[in-house]
Short mmCIF file of C-alpha atoms in Angstrom, two decimals:
data_model
loop_
_atom_site.label_atom_id
_atom_site.label_comp_id
_atom_site.label_asym_id
_atom_site.label_seq_id
_atom_site.Cartn_x
_atom_site.Cartn_y
_atom_site.Cartn_z
CA MET A 1 -6.37 -14.51 6.80
CA ASP A 2 -7.26 -15.26 3.46
CA ARG A 3 -7.15 -11.98 2.83
CA LEU A 4 -3.19 -11.03 4.55
CA LYS A 5 -2.07 -14.27 2.07
CA TYR A 6 -3.24 -12.71 -0.69
CA LEU A 7 -2.48 -8.41 0.28
CA GLY A 8 1.68 -10.20 1.07
CA ARG A 9 1.74 -11.94 -2.58
CA LEU A 10 0.52 -8.91 -4.51
CA LEU A 11 3.15 -7.31 -2.52
CA ALA A 12 5.76 -9.88 -3.19
CA GLU A 13 4.61 -9.42 -6.78
CA VAL A 14 4.79 -5.51 -7.29
CA TRP A 15 8.01 -5.72 -4.97
CA ALA A 16 9.35 -7.98 -7.84
CA PHE A 17 8.24 -6.39 -10.51
CA ALA A 18 9.52 -2.77 -9.38
CA ARG A 19 13.02 -5.00 -8.73
CA ILE A 20 12.83 -6.71 -12.34
CA ASN A 21 11.72 -4.07 -15.11
CA LYS A 22 13.67 -1.24 -12.34
CA ALA A 23 10.08 0.65 -11.79
CA TRP A 24 11.86 1.84 -7.79
CA TRP A 25 9.48 4.80 -8.46
CA LEU A 26 6.38 2.49 -8.52
CA VAL A 27 7.33 1.77 -4.72
CA PRO A 28 6.10 4.76 -3.12
CA ILE A 29 3.07 5.17 -4.78
CA VAL A 30 2.22 1.93 -3.37
CA LEU A 31 3.20 2.31 0.29
CA ILE A 32 1.71 5.83 0.09
CA ILE A 33 -2.17 3.88 -1.03
CA LEU A 34 -0.79 1.28 1.52
CA ILE A 35 -0.80 4.24 4.65
CA LEU A 36 -3.52 5.94 3.35
CA SER A 37 -5.48 2.58 3.23
CA LEU A 38 -4.65 2.05 6.95
CA LEU A 39 -6.15 5.39 7.60
CA ILE A 40 -9.38 4.75 6.05
CA VAL A 41 -10.41 1.58 7.39
CA SER A 42 -8.62 2.43 10.91
CA GLY A 43 -12.61 4.55 11.25
CA GLN A 44 -13.44 6.95 13.10
CA ALA A 45 -10.30 6.84 15.83
CA VAL A 46 -8.11 8.69 13.29
CA ALA A 47 -10.55 10.51 11.35
CA PRO A 48 -10.48 14.46 12.75
CA PHE A 49 -6.57 13.27 11.22
CA ILE A 50 -7.60 12.35 7.70
CA TYR A 51 -8.73 15.97 7.25
CA THR A 52 -5.12 17.35 8.51
CA LEU A 53 -3.69 15.34 5.67
CA PHE A 54 -5.42 17.50 2.61
#
């Protein structure tokens, strides 16, 4: 549970940084990294689909 709390805090800080500094290009990069990390963490169930992305 602590990891989710820290992840939420990190995402809130990235969102605040992007909003204050008008760095909207940062948001899609963070989203793509999160999606790829979810694919990697989910393991073998989606492993064949990871290869189709590259």
